[in-house]
Amino acid sequence: MSRLPLDPIQAPPSLGALKVSSRQITLLNALGEFGNLRRAAAAMHTTQPAASLLLQQLEERLGVRLFERLPRGMQATLYGEVMIRYAQNALHEFEHAQAQIAELARGASGLVRVGSVMGPVPGVLTKAVLAYKRDHPKVRISLEVGTSDTLLPALLRGDFDMVVGRLPDQSDSQDLNIELFEGGEQMRVIARAGHPLAAAAGLQLADLVALTWILHPIGSPMRRRVESALQAGGMVQSLDIVETASILATTAMLEASEMIAVVPNDVAEHYARYGMVAILPVELPLAMANLGVLTLRSRPNSVALDTLLRYLRAQ
C-alpha cells in the first residue's frame, strides 16, 4: 500500500510544547490497528464523534493531517505513521511501568525481560540466569526464545529489555548498544540417536541431499547463513525442507524420522548429552555472525538489567 502524500493543514505560528493526552495516544494506537474510526472508538469504549474530536484537536495542534478519511476507513499519512509509532512506543513503555509496579507490589525488586536465540540458552545464558537468581531471588526473569529477525524488532518496540542474538545483516543499529561475545558460533548437523549416518566414515554434505532438512524460517540470520553454505555445494534447490524455530518441534520430528537439522553447537551437545540426538560427523562450511547482547540506547537500564548484564559478562 502506497503512503499518502503530506497534506499540511493550517499550522499555528508556534507549536510550543507538544501536548498529547493519554486518550489521543490510545486513539492513535487503535487507528493504527484497525484503520477505521468506528472500530477504534469501540475499542476505546467511546463514541465515534468523541474519537473524531480527539483526532481533530490533535491534528490542529500539530498543524498537519494525520489520516486521510476514505469511504471505507482511514489511512495514515506520513505524519500519521510517525504518530502511530510514537503511540505504540508510549503504550509499550506504560505497560512496562505497570508490570514493574505490579512486581514491586508483590515484594519483588525488579523485572528483566530477555529475548534470546536458542544457541546461548543451554550454556552462557542458563549459567548467568542461575547465578543471578541465586543472588537475587526476588527479581523476576522473563525469557522468550526466538530468532534474531523477530527478537530485534520486539526490542525496538520495547517488548524486551535486552536481547541475546545476532545483528541481522541489514539491521539499523543506531539505537542499539551492542556487546559482542568472543568467537563465532559453530553450527552442527544433528539427527535422531541411532541414525544410520551417525557413525558414517567420510560423510560429506552431498550425502545428505536426499534427506529432509529442518531449518529455521526464511528471513532469519541462521537460515540465510545455512543456505549460503549449502548453495556453495549446489544443494539448496534440491532440498526437502521443513521450517521451524522450535527446538521442541525439531527434536520431536528427528526422533520419529530420518530427518536432519542444523542447530548451534551448544544446543547439539546439550541434547546429545542426554541421548536425544546424534551429531553427524560432517562439517558445515559456515561462519555465523557473532552473538552479542543488545540493549536500547534510548532507554536507561534498570538496576536489575545492569546487574544481569554483569553476570552475563562474567560467563
PDB file of C-alpha atoms in Angstrom:
ATOM      1  CA  MET A   1       0.000   0.000   0.000  1.00  0.00           C
ATOM      2  CA  SER A   2       1.490   3.369  -1.026  1.00  0.00           C
ATOM      3  CA  ARG A   3       1.790   6.114   1.532  1.00  0.00           C
ATOM      4  CA  LEU A   4      -0.424   9.148   1.209  1.00  0.00           C
ATOM      5  CA  PRO A   5       1.267  12.455   0.368  1.00  0.00           C
ATOM      6  CA  LEU A   6       1.988  15.025   3.034  1.00  0.00           C
ATOM      7  CA  ASP A   7      -1.057  17.209   3.451  1.00  0.00           C
ATOM      8  CA  PRO A   8      -0.485  20.096   5.881  1.00  0.00           C
ATOM      9  CA  ILE A   9      -3.457  21.917   7.315  1.00  0.00           C
ATOM     10  CA  GLN A  10      -3.290  25.433   8.754  1.00  0.00           C
ATOM     11  CA  ALA A  11      -0.457  25.393  11.304  1.00  0.00           C
ATOM     12  CA  PRO A  12      -0.273  27.656  14.359  1.00  0.00           C
ATOM     13  CA  PRO A  13       2.609  30.175  14.447  1.00  0.00           C
ATOM     14  CA  SER A  14       4.447  28.077  17.056  1.00  0.00           C
ATOM     15  CA  LEU A  15       3.734  24.580  18.323  1.00  0.00           C
ATOM     16  CA  GLY A  16       5.493  25.077  21.651  1.00  0.00           C
ATOM     17  CA  ALA A  17       5.477  22.007  23.873  1.00  0.00           C
ATOM     18  CA  LEU A  18       3.522  19.206  22.222  1.00  0.00           C
ATOM     19  CA  LYS A  19       0.667  18.088  24.461  1.00  0.00           C
ATOM     20  CA  VAL A  20      -0.846  14.703  23.626  1.00  0.00           C
ATOM     21  CA  SER A  21      -3.382  13.223  26.006  1.00  0.00           C
ATOM     22  CA  SER A  22      -3.471   9.559  27.004  1.00  0.00           C
ATOM     23  CA  ARG A  23      -6.814   9.275  25.166  1.00  0.00           C
ATOM     24  CA  GLN A  24      -5.226  10.582  21.968  1.00  0.00           C
ATOM     25  CA  ILE A  25      -2.349   8.115  22.327  1.00  0.00           C
ATOM     26  CA  THR A  26      -4.862   5.284  22.750  1.00  0.00           C
ATOM     27  CA  LEU A  27      -6.801   6.530  19.714  1.00  0.00           C
ATOM     28  CA  LEU A  28      -3.679   6.670  17.531  1.00  0.00           C
ATOM     29  CA  ASN A  29      -2.792   3.113  18.530  1.00  0.00           C
ATOM     30  CA  ALA A  30      -6.325   1.897  17.774  1.00  0.00           C
ATOM     31  CA  LEU A  31      -6.412   3.682  14.407  1.00  0.00           C
ATOM     32  CA  GLY A  32      -3.083   2.093  13.535  1.00  0.00           C
ATOM     33  CA  GLU A  33      -4.519  -1.314  14.370  1.00  0.00           C
ATOM     34  CA  PHE A  34      -7.989  -1.027  12.811  1.00  0.00           C
ATOM     35  CA  GLY A  35      -7.728   1.738  10.176  1.00  0.00           C
ATOM     36  CA  ASN A  36     -11.344   2.571  10.990  1.00  0.00           C
ATOM     37  CA  LEU A  37     -12.634   5.335  13.277  1.00  0.00           C
ATOM     38  CA  ARG A  38     -15.786   3.472  14.345  1.00  0.00           C
ATOM     39  CA  ARG A  39     -13.868   0.355  15.364  1.00  0.00           C
ATOM     40  CA  ALA A  40     -11.165   2.430  17.043  1.00  0.00           C
ATOM     41  CA  ALA A  41     -13.790   4.297  19.060  1.00  0.00           C
ATOM     42  CA  ALA A  42     -15.418   0.995  20.079  1.00  0.00           C
ATOM     43  CA  ALA A  43     -12.053  -0.378  21.226  1.00  0.00           C
ATOM     44  CA  MET A  44     -11.654   2.729  23.392  1.00  0.00           C
ATOM     45  CA  HIS A  45     -15.197   2.395  24.763  1.00  0.00           C
ATOM     46  CA  THR A  46     -16.164   5.814  23.458  1.00  0.00           C
ATOM     47  CA  THR A  47     -18.376   7.227  20.705  1.00  0.00           C
ATOM     48  CA  GLN A  48     -17.270   7.889  17.138  1.00  0.00           C
ATOM     49  CA  PRO A  49     -17.963  11.681  17.403  1.00  0.00           C
ATOM     50  CA  ALA A  50     -15.851  11.854  20.583  1.00  0.00           C
ATOM     51  CA  ALA A  51     -12.992   9.973  18.880  1.00  0.00           C
ATOM     52  CA  SER A  52     -13.280  12.220  15.815  1.00  0.00           C
ATOM     53  CA  LEU A  53     -12.993  15.295  18.041  1.00  0.00           C
ATOM     54  CA  LEU A  54      -9.872  13.924  19.755  1.00  0.00           C
ATOM     55  CA  LEU A  55      -8.234  13.355  16.373  1.00  0.00           C
ATOM     56  CA  GLN A  56      -9.283  16.775  15.073  1.00  0.00           C
ATOM     57  CA  GLN A  57      -7.825  18.514  18.135  1.00  0.00           C
ATOM     58  CA  LEU A  58      -4.521  16.645  17.731  1.00  0.00           C
ATOM     59  CA  GLU A  59      -4.270  17.478  14.010  1.00  0.00           C
ATOM     60  CA  GLU A  60      -4.973  21.139  14.724  1.00  0.00           C
ATOM     61  CA  ARG A  61      -2.338  21.150  17.445  1.00  0.00           C
ATOM     62  CA  LEU A  62       0.271  19.582  15.135  1.00  0.00           C
ATOM     63  CA  GLY A  63      -0.747  21.592  12.101  1.00  0.00           C
ATOM     64  CA  VAL A  64      -0.716  18.550   9.810  1.00  0.00           C
ATOM     65  CA  ARG A  65      -3.219  15.974   8.628  1.00  0.00           C
ATOM     66  CA  LEU A  66      -2.561  12.594  10.248  1.00  0.00           C
ATOM     67  CA  PHE A  67      -5.183  10.481   8.463  1.00  0.00           C
ATOM     68  CA  GLU A  68      -6.967  10.602   5.142  1.00  0.00           C
ATOM     69  CA  ARG A  69     -10.689   9.954   5.557  1.00  0.00           C
ATOM     70  CA  LEU A  70     -11.679   7.313   2.986  1.00  0.00           C
ATOM     71  CA  PRO A  71     -15.128   5.841   2.229  1.00  0.00           C
ATOM     72  CA  ARG A  72     -14.264   2.562   3.956  1.00  0.00           C
ATOM     73  CA  GLY A  73     -11.826   3.637   6.628  1.00  0.00           C
ATOM     74  CA  MET A  74      -8.844   5.826   7.349  1.00  0.00           C
ATOM     75  CA  GLN A  75      -5.304   5.687   6.006  1.00  0.00           C
ATOM     76  CA  ALA A  76      -2.346   7.249   7.771  1.00  0.00           C
ATOM     77  CA  THR A  77      -0.321   9.955   6.061  1.00  0.00           C
ATOM     78  CA  LEU A  78       3.438  10.036   6.602  1.00  0.00           C
ATOM     79  CA  TYR A  79       2.770  12.282   9.588  1.00  0.00           C
ATOM     80  CA  GLY A  80       0.219   9.796  10.872  1.00  0.00           C
ATOM     81  CA  GLU A  81       2.697   6.923  10.631  1.00  0.00           C
ATOM     82  CA  VAL A  82       5.130   8.868  12.817  1.00  0.00           C
ATOM     83  CA  MET A  83       2.460   9.492  15.450  1.00  0.00           C
ATOM     84  CA  ILE A  84       1.269   5.866  15.389  1.00  0.00           C
ATOM     85  CA  ARG A  85       4.818   4.686  16.110  1.00  0.00           C
ATOM     86  CA  TYR A  86       5.027   7.238  18.919  1.00  0.00           C
ATOM     87  CA  ALA A  87       1.732   5.989  20.381  1.00  0.00           C
ATOM     88  CA  GLN A  88       2.783   2.340  20.172  1.00  0.00           C
ATOM     89  CA  ASN A  89       6.078   3.067  21.933  1.00  0.00           C
ATOM     90  CA  ALA A  90       4.343   5.114  24.617  1.00  0.00           C
ATOM     91  CA  LEU A  91       1.866   2.320  25.342  1.00  0.00           C
ATOM     92  CA  HIS A  92       4.653  -0.274  25.486  1.00  0.00           C
ATOM     93  CA  GLU A  93       6.538   1.870  27.993  1.00  0.00           C
ATOM     94  CA  PHE A  94       3.415   2.334  30.102  1.00  0.00           C
ATOM     95  CA  GLU A  95       2.754  -1.432  30.094  1.00  0.00           C
ATOM     96  CA  HIS A  96       6.369  -1.990  31.165  1.00  0.00           C
ATOM     97  CA  ALA A  97       5.926   0.501  34.006  1.00  0.00           C
ATOM     98  CA  GLN A  98       2.704  -1.234  35.101  1.00  0.00           C
ATOM     99  CA  ALA A  99       4.483  -4.604  35.117  1.00  0.00           C
ATOM    100  CA  GLN A 100       7.314  -3.255  37.260  1.00  0.00           C
ATOM    101  CA  ILE A 101       4.875  -1.634  39.695  1.00  0.00           C
ATOM    102  CA  ALA A 102       2.970  -4.925  39.988  1.00  0.00           C
ATOM    103  CA  GLU A 103       6.230  -6.756  40.710  1.00  0.00           C
ATOM    104  CA  LEU A 104       7.204  -4.244  43.388  1.00  0.00           C
ATOM    105  CA  ALA A 105       3.750  -4.541  44.979  1.00  0.00           C
ATOM    106  CA  ARG A 106       4.271  -8.314  45.260  1.00  0.00           C
ATOM    107  CA  GLY A 107       7.535  -7.785  47.068  1.00  0.00           C
ATOM    108  CA  ALA A 108       9.817  -8.335  44.092  1.00  0.00           C
ATOM    109  CA  SER A 109      12.694  -5.995  43.378  1.00  0.00           C
ATOM    110  CA  GLY A 110      12.506  -5.824  39.607  1.00  0.00           C
ATOM    111  CA  LEU A 111      11.706  -7.458  36.288  1.00  0.00           C
ATOM    112  CA  VAL A 112      14.047  -8.137  33.385  1.00  0.00           C
ATOM    113  CA  ARG A 113      12.554  -9.187  30.033  1.00  0.00           C
ATOM    114  CA  VAL A 114      15.054 -11.176  27.978  1.00  0.00           C
ATOM    115  CA  GLY A 115      14.799 -12.344  24.383  1.00  0.00           C
ATOM    116  CA  SER A 116      17.353 -14.855  23.123  1.00  0.00           C
ATOM    117  CA  VAL A 117      18.174 -17.011  20.140  1.00  0.00           C
ATOM    118  CA  MET A 118      18.422 -20.664  21.138  1.00  0.00           C
ATOM    119  CA  GLY A 119      22.212 -21.058  20.792  1.00  0.00           C
ATOM    120  CA  PRO A 120      23.228 -19.364  24.090  1.00  0.00           C
ATOM    121  CA  VAL A 121      20.385 -20.887  26.138  1.00  0.00           C
ATOM    122  CA  PRO A 122      21.990 -24.210  27.196  1.00  0.00           C
ATOM    123  CA  GLY A 123      25.292 -22.578  28.114  1.00  0.00           C
ATOM    124  CA  VAL A 124      26.103 -18.961  28.840  1.00  0.00           C
ATOM    125  CA  LEU A 125      22.537 -17.690  29.334  1.00  0.00           C
ATOM    126  CA  THR A 126      21.469 -20.510  31.670  1.00  0.00           C
ATOM    127  CA  LYS A 127      24.629 -20.108  33.758  1.00  0.00           C
ATOM    128  CA  ALA A 128      24.115 -16.361  34.031  1.00  0.00           C
ATOM    129  CA  VAL A 129      20.435 -16.609  34.956  1.00  0.00           C
ATOM    130  CA  LEU A 130      21.027 -19.326  37.582  1.00  0.00           C
ATOM    131  CA  ALA A 131      23.826 -17.327  39.201  1.00  0.00           C
ATOM    132  CA  TYR A 132      21.730 -14.169  39.076  1.00  0.00           C
ATOM    133  CA  LYS A 133      18.656 -15.821  40.613  1.00  0.00           C
ATOM    134  CA  ARG A 134      20.759 -17.381  43.354  1.00  0.00           C
ATOM    135  CA  ASP A 135      21.856 -13.917  44.464  1.00  0.00           C
ATOM    136  CA  HIS A 136      18.651 -12.013  43.551  1.00  0.00           C
ATOM    137  CA  PRO A 137      15.691 -14.348  44.166  1.00  0.00           C
ATOM    138  CA  LYS A 138      13.095 -11.570  44.142  1.00  0.00           C
ATOM    139  CA  VAL A 139      13.885 -10.336  40.637  1.00  0.00           C
ATOM    140  CA  ARG A 140      11.662 -11.927  38.016  1.00  0.00           C
ATOM    141  CA  ILE A 141      13.290 -13.009  34.755  1.00  0.00           C
ATOM    142  CA  SER A 142      11.011 -13.288  31.730  1.00  0.00           C
ATOM    143  CA  LEU A 143      12.742 -15.276  28.948  1.00  0.00           C
ATOM    144  CA  GLU A 144      11.487 -15.750  25.386  1.00  0.00           C
ATOM    145  CA  VAL A 145      13.418 -17.771  22.806  1.00  0.00           C
ATOM    146  CA  GLY A 146      13.080 -16.894  19.129  1.00  0.00           C
ATOM    147  CA  THR A 147      15.046 -15.829  16.063  1.00  0.00           C
ATOM    148  CA  SER A 148      17.009 -12.592  15.698  1.00  0.00           C
ATOM    149  CA  ASP A 149      14.780 -11.262  12.917  1.00  0.00           C
ATOM    150  CA  THR A 150      11.783 -11.306  15.289  1.00  0.00           C
ATOM    151  CA  LEU A 151      13.572 -10.559  18.574  1.00  0.00           C
ATOM    152  CA  LEU A 152      15.254  -7.328  17.444  1.00  0.00           C
ATOM    153  CA  PRO A 153      12.063  -5.584  16.229  1.00  0.00           C
ATOM    154  CA  ALA A 154      10.491  -6.586  19.555  1.00  0.00           C
ATOM    155  CA  LEU A 155      13.427  -4.999  21.402  1.00  0.00           C
ATOM    156  CA  LEU A 156      12.977  -1.788  19.406  1.00  0.00           C
ATOM    157  CA  ARG A 157       9.231  -1.815  20.228  1.00  0.00           C
ATOM    158  CA  GLY A 158      10.036  -2.094  23.928  1.00  0.00           C
ATOM    159  CA  ASP A 159       8.908  -5.706  24.432  1.00  0.00           C
ATOM    160  CA  PHE A 160      12.332  -6.720  25.791  1.00  0.00           C
ATOM    161  CA  ASP A 161      14.923  -5.051  27.993  1.00  0.00           C
ATOM    162  CA  MET A 162      17.733  -6.989  26.329  1.00  0.00           C
ATOM    163  CA  VAL A 163      18.232  -9.477  23.513  1.00  0.00           C
ATOM    164  CA  VAL A 164      20.954 -12.095  23.193  1.00  0.00           C
ATOM    165  CA  GLY A 165      21.190 -12.647  19.466  1.00  0.00           C
ATOM    166  CA  ARG A 166      22.755 -11.812  16.141  1.00  0.00           C
ATOM    167  CA  LEU A 167      22.579  -8.452  14.430  1.00  0.00           C
ATOM    168  CA  PRO A 168      20.851  -9.086  11.066  1.00  0.00           C
ATOM    169  CA  ASP A 169      22.914  -8.082   8.038  1.00  0.00           C
ATOM    170  CA  GLN A 170      20.513  -5.288   7.052  1.00  0.00           C
ATOM    171  CA  SER A 171      19.711  -4.061  10.549  1.00  0.00           C
ATOM    172  CA  ASP A 172      19.984  -0.414  11.500  1.00  0.00           C
ATOM    173  CA  SER A 173      21.932  -0.500  14.763  1.00  0.00           C
ATOM    174  CA  GLN A 174      21.979   3.232  15.553  1.00  0.00           C
ATOM    175  CA  ASP A 175      19.698   2.854  18.589  1.00  0.00           C
ATOM    176  CA  LEU A 176      21.419  -0.295  19.888  1.00  0.00           C
ATOM    177  CA  ASN A 177      24.146  -0.870  22.420  1.00  0.00           C
ATOM    178  CA  ILE A 178      25.964  -3.996  21.188  1.00  0.00           C
ATOM    179  CA  GLU A 179      28.351  -6.130  23.232  1.00  0.00           C
ATOM    180  CA  LEU A 180      29.620  -8.984  21.076  1.00  0.00           C
ATOM    181  CA  PHE A 181      30.715 -12.306  22.528  1.00  0.00           C
ATOM    182  CA  GLU A 182      34.167 -13.527  21.648  1.00  0.00           C
ATOM    183  CA  GLY A 183      34.343 -16.002  18.761  1.00  0.00           C
ATOM    184  CA  GLY A 184      31.761 -17.045  16.202  1.00  0.00           C
ATOM    185  CA  GLU A 185      29.069 -19.636  16.803  1.00  0.00           C
ATOM    186  CA  GLN A 186      29.648 -23.093  15.317  1.00  0.00           C
ATOM    187  CA  MET A 187      26.737 -24.962  13.729  1.00  0.00           C
ATOM    188  CA  ARG A 188      26.135 -28.723  13.733  1.00  0.00           C
ATOM    189  CA  VAL A 189      24.030 -31.164  11.741  1.00  0.00           C
ATOM    190  CA  ILE A 190      22.032 -33.437  14.047  1.00  0.00           C
ATOM    191  CA  ALA A 191      19.747 -36.445  13.626  1.00  0.00           C
ATOM    192  CA  ARG A 192      17.982 -38.933  15.887  1.00  0.00           C
ATOM    193  CA  ALA A 193      20.036 -41.145  18.158  1.00  0.00           C
ATOM    194  CA  GLY A 194      20.993 -44.281  16.236  1.00  0.00           C
ATOM    195  CA  HIS A 195      20.612 -42.630  12.839  1.00  0.00           C
ATOM    196  CA  PRO A 196      22.299 -44.722  10.091  1.00  0.00           C
ATOM    197  CA  LEU A 197      24.668 -41.845   9.223  1.00  0.00           C
ATOM    198  CA  ALA A 198      25.739 -41.114  12.798  1.00  0.00           C
ATOM    199  CA  ALA A 199      28.814 -43.346  12.509  1.00  0.00           C
ATOM    200  CA  ALA A 200      29.427 -42.991   8.769  1.00  0.00           C
ATOM    201  CA  ALA A 201      33.069 -42.554   7.810  1.00  0.00           C
ATOM    202  CA  GLY A 202      33.965 -39.738   5.424  1.00  0.00           C
ATOM    203  CA  LEU A 203      30.453 -38.259   5.467  1.00  0.00           C
ATOM    204  CA  GLN A 204      30.008 -35.300   3.100  1.00  0.00           C
ATOM    205  CA  LEU A 205      27.251 -32.702   2.754  1.00  0.00           C
ATOM    206  CA  ALA A 206      26.395 -34.138  -0.647  1.00  0.00           C
ATOM    207  CA  ASP A 207      25.484 -37.420   1.097  1.00  0.00           C
ATOM    208  CA  LEU A 208      22.656 -35.591   2.901  1.00  0.00           C
ATOM    209  CA  VAL A 209      20.862 -34.167  -0.143  1.00  0.00           C
ATOM    210  CA  ALA A 210      18.187 -36.864  -0.232  1.00  0.00           C
ATOM    211  CA  LEU A 211      17.180 -36.342   3.421  1.00  0.00           C
ATOM    212  CA  THR A 212      14.581 -33.917   4.766  1.00  0.00           C
ATOM    213  CA  TRP A 213      16.233 -30.918   6.448  1.00  0.00           C
ATOM    214  CA  ILE A 214      14.757 -28.985   9.383  1.00  0.00           C
ATOM    215  CA  LEU A 215      15.839 -25.347   9.118  1.00  0.00           C
ATOM    216  CA  HIS A 216      14.901 -22.023  10.684  1.00  0.00           C
ATOM    217  CA  PRO A 217      12.248 -19.974   8.824  1.00  0.00           C
ATOM    218  CA  ILE A 218      13.214 -17.864   5.821  1.00  0.00           C
ATOM    219  CA  GLY A 219      14.416 -14.408   6.856  1.00  0.00           C
ATOM    220  CA  SER A 220      16.290 -15.459   9.985  1.00  0.00           C
ATOM    221  CA  PRO A 221      20.071 -14.851  10.017  1.00  0.00           C
ATOM    222  CA  MET A 222      20.723 -18.546  10.679  1.00  0.00           C
ATOM    223  CA  ARG A 223      18.653 -19.619   7.651  1.00  0.00           C
ATOM    224  CA  ARG A 224      20.474 -17.175   5.383  1.00  0.00           C
ATOM    225  CA  ARG A 225      23.900 -18.379   6.508  1.00  0.00           C
ATOM    226  CA  VAL A 226      22.976 -22.060   6.230  1.00  0.00           C
ATOM    227  CA  GLU A 227      21.561 -21.580   2.729  1.00  0.00           C
ATOM    228  CA  SER A 228      24.708 -19.702   1.676  1.00  0.00           C
ATOM    229  CA  ALA A 229      26.821 -22.633   2.837  1.00  0.00           C
ATOM    230  CA  LEU A 230      24.648 -25.167   1.050  1.00  0.00           C
ATOM    231  CA  GLN A 231      24.452 -23.009  -2.070  1.00  0.00           C
ATOM    232  CA  ALA A 232      28.210 -23.355  -2.498  1.00  0.00           C
ATOM    233  CA  GLY A 233      27.636 -27.076  -2.984  1.00  0.00           C
ATOM    234  CA  GLY A 234      24.663 -26.542  -5.303  1.00  0.00           C
ATOM    235  CA  MET A 235      22.343 -28.199  -2.792  1.00  0.00           C
ATOM    236  CA  VAL A 236      19.692 -25.613  -1.903  1.00  0.00           C
ATOM    237  CA  GLN A 237      17.346 -26.025  -4.864  1.00  0.00           C
ATOM    238  CA  SER A 238      17.001 -29.784  -4.432  1.00  0.00           C
ATOM    239  CA  LEU A 239      16.473 -29.885  -0.658  1.00  0.00           C
ATOM    240  CA  ASP A 240      13.287 -31.064   1.029  1.00  0.00           C
ATOM    241  CA  ILE A 241      12.847 -28.607   3.919  1.00  0.00           C
ATOM    242  CA  VAL A 242      10.659 -28.287   6.996  1.00  0.00           C
ATOM    243  CA  GLU A 243      10.807 -24.828   8.609  1.00  0.00           C
ATOM    244  CA  THR A 244      10.584 -24.238  12.346  1.00  0.00           C
ATOM    245  CA  ALA A 245      12.372 -22.228  15.027  1.00  0.00           C
ATOM    246  CA  SER A 246      11.051 -24.531  17.759  1.00  0.00           C
ATOM    247  CA  ILE A 247      13.618 -26.890  19.258  1.00  0.00           C
ATOM    248  CA  LEU A 248      10.762 -28.976  20.688  1.00  0.00           C
ATOM    249  CA  ALA A 249       9.276 -29.472  17.222  1.00  0.00           C
ATOM    250  CA  THR A 250      12.747 -30.163  15.827  1.00  0.00           C
ATOM    251  CA  THR A 251      13.668 -32.859  18.339  1.00  0.00           C
ATOM    252  CA  ALA A 252      10.214 -34.459  18.110  1.00  0.00           C
ATOM    253  CA  MET A 253      10.443 -34.777  14.306  1.00  0.00           C
ATOM    254  CA  LEU A 254      14.021 -36.041  14.463  1.00  0.00           C
ATOM    255  CA  GLU A 255      13.061 -38.723  16.966  1.00  0.00           C
ATOM    256  CA  ALA A 256      10.260 -40.024  14.734  1.00  0.00           C
ATOM    257  CA  SER A 257      12.061 -39.901  11.368  1.00  0.00           C
ATOM    258  CA  GLU A 258      15.306 -39.916   9.411  1.00  0.00           C
ATOM    259  CA  MET A 259      15.261 -36.098   9.144  1.00  0.00           C
ATOM    260  CA  ILE A 260      18.276 -33.958   9.968  1.00  0.00           C
ATOM    261  CA  ALA A 261      18.532 -30.441  11.399  1.00  0.00           C
ATOM    262  CA  VAL A 262      21.063 -27.621  11.718  1.00  0.00           C
ATOM    263  CA  VAL A 263      21.425 -26.162  15.207  1.00  0.00           C
ATOM    264  CA  PRO A 264      24.084 -24.267  17.204  1.00  0.00           C
ATOM    265  CA  ASN A 265      26.857 -26.385  18.684  1.00  0.00           C
ATOM    266  CA  ASP A 266      25.841 -25.807  22.333  1.00  0.00           C
ATOM    267  CA  VAL A 267      22.285 -26.903  21.560  1.00  0.00           C
ATOM    268  CA  ALA A 268      23.508 -30.008  19.704  1.00  0.00           C
ATOM    269  CA  GLU A 269      25.813 -31.002  22.550  1.00  0.00           C
ATOM    270  CA  HIS A 270      23.094 -30.390  25.160  1.00  0.00           C
ATOM    271  CA  TYR A 271      20.631 -32.808  23.538  1.00  0.00           C
ATOM    272  CA  ALA A 272      23.347 -35.310  22.568  1.00  0.00           C
ATOM    273  CA  ARG A 273      24.447 -35.442  26.217  1.00  0.00           C
ATOM    274  CA  TYR A 274      21.020 -36.827  27.122  1.00  0.00           C
ATOM    275  CA  GLY A 275      20.973 -39.265  24.216  1.00  0.00           C
ATOM    276  CA  MET A 276      18.173 -37.455  22.387  1.00  0.00           C
ATOM    277  CA  VAL A 277      20.128 -36.694  19.205  1.00  0.00           C
ATOM    278  CA  ALA A 278      23.303 -37.694  17.393  1.00  0.00           C
ATOM    279  CA  ILE A 279      25.742 -35.143  15.970  1.00  0.00           C
ATOM    280  CA  LEU A 280      26.571 -36.198  12.415  1.00  0.00           C
ATOM    281  CA  PRO A 281      30.290 -36.308  11.513  1.00  0.00           C
ATOM    282  CA  VAL A 282      30.068 -33.681   8.788  1.00  0.00           C
ATOM    283  CA  GLU A 283      31.370 -30.111   8.653  1.00  0.00           C
ATOM    284  CA  LEU A 284      29.298 -27.145   7.535  1.00  0.00           C
ATOM    285  CA  PRO A 285      31.365 -24.519   5.650  1.00  0.00           C
ATOM    286  CA  LEU A 286      29.616 -21.921   7.715  1.00  0.00           C
ATOM    287  CA  ALA A 287      30.676 -18.991   9.883  1.00  0.00           C
ATOM    288  CA  MET A 288      27.791 -17.478  11.826  1.00  0.00           C
ATOM    289  CA  ALA A 289      27.809 -13.834  12.827  1.00  0.00           C
ATOM    290  CA  ASN A 290      28.998 -13.299  16.371  1.00  0.00           C
ATOM    291  CA  LEU A 291      26.398 -13.411  19.104  1.00  0.00           C
ATOM    292  CA  GLY A 292      26.001 -10.379  21.301  1.00  0.00           C
ATOM    293  CA  VAL A 293      23.940  -8.680  23.974  1.00  0.00           C
ATOM    294  CA  LEU A 294      21.746  -5.908  22.576  1.00  0.00           C
ATOM    295  CA  THR A 295      20.045  -3.146  24.551  1.00  0.00           C
ATOM    296  CA  LEU A 296      18.439   0.163  23.602  1.00  0.00           C
ATOM    297  CA  ARG A 297      20.424   3.380  23.881  1.00  0.00           C
ATOM    298  CA  SER A 298      17.238   5.397  24.154  1.00  0.00           C
ATOM    299  CA  ARG A 299      16.038   3.618  27.320  1.00  0.00           C
ATOM    300  CA  PRO A 300      18.024   3.862  30.570  1.00  0.00           C
ATOM    301  CA  ASN A 301      18.879   0.459  32.034  1.00  0.00           C
ATOM    302  CA  SER A 302      17.213  -0.529  35.282  1.00  0.00           C
ATOM    303  CA  VAL A 303      19.389  -1.644  38.177  1.00  0.00           C
ATOM    304  CA  ALA A 304      18.100  -5.202  37.687  1.00  0.00           C
ATOM    305  CA  LEU A 305      19.099  -5.184  33.991  1.00  0.00           C
ATOM    306  CA  ASP A 306      22.554  -3.753  34.670  1.00  0.00           C
ATOM    307  CA  THR A 307      23.129  -6.458  37.262  1.00  0.00           C
ATOM    308  CA  LEU A 308      22.091  -9.257  34.896  1.00  0.00           C
ATOM    309  CA  LEU A 309      24.414  -7.830  32.231  1.00  0.00           C
ATOM    310  CA  ARG A 310      27.301  -8.093  34.686  1.00  0.00           C
ATOM    311  CA  TYR A 311      26.504 -11.769  35.292  1.00  0.00           C
ATOM    312  CA  LEU A 312      26.454 -12.401  31.535  1.00  0.00           C
ATOM    313  CA  ARG A 313      29.820 -10.719  31.073  1.00  0.00           C
ATOM    314  CA  ALA A 314      31.269 -12.931  33.789  1.00  0.00           C
ATOM    315  CA  GLN A 315      30.437 -16.175  31.941  1.00  0.00           C
TER     316      GLN A 315
END
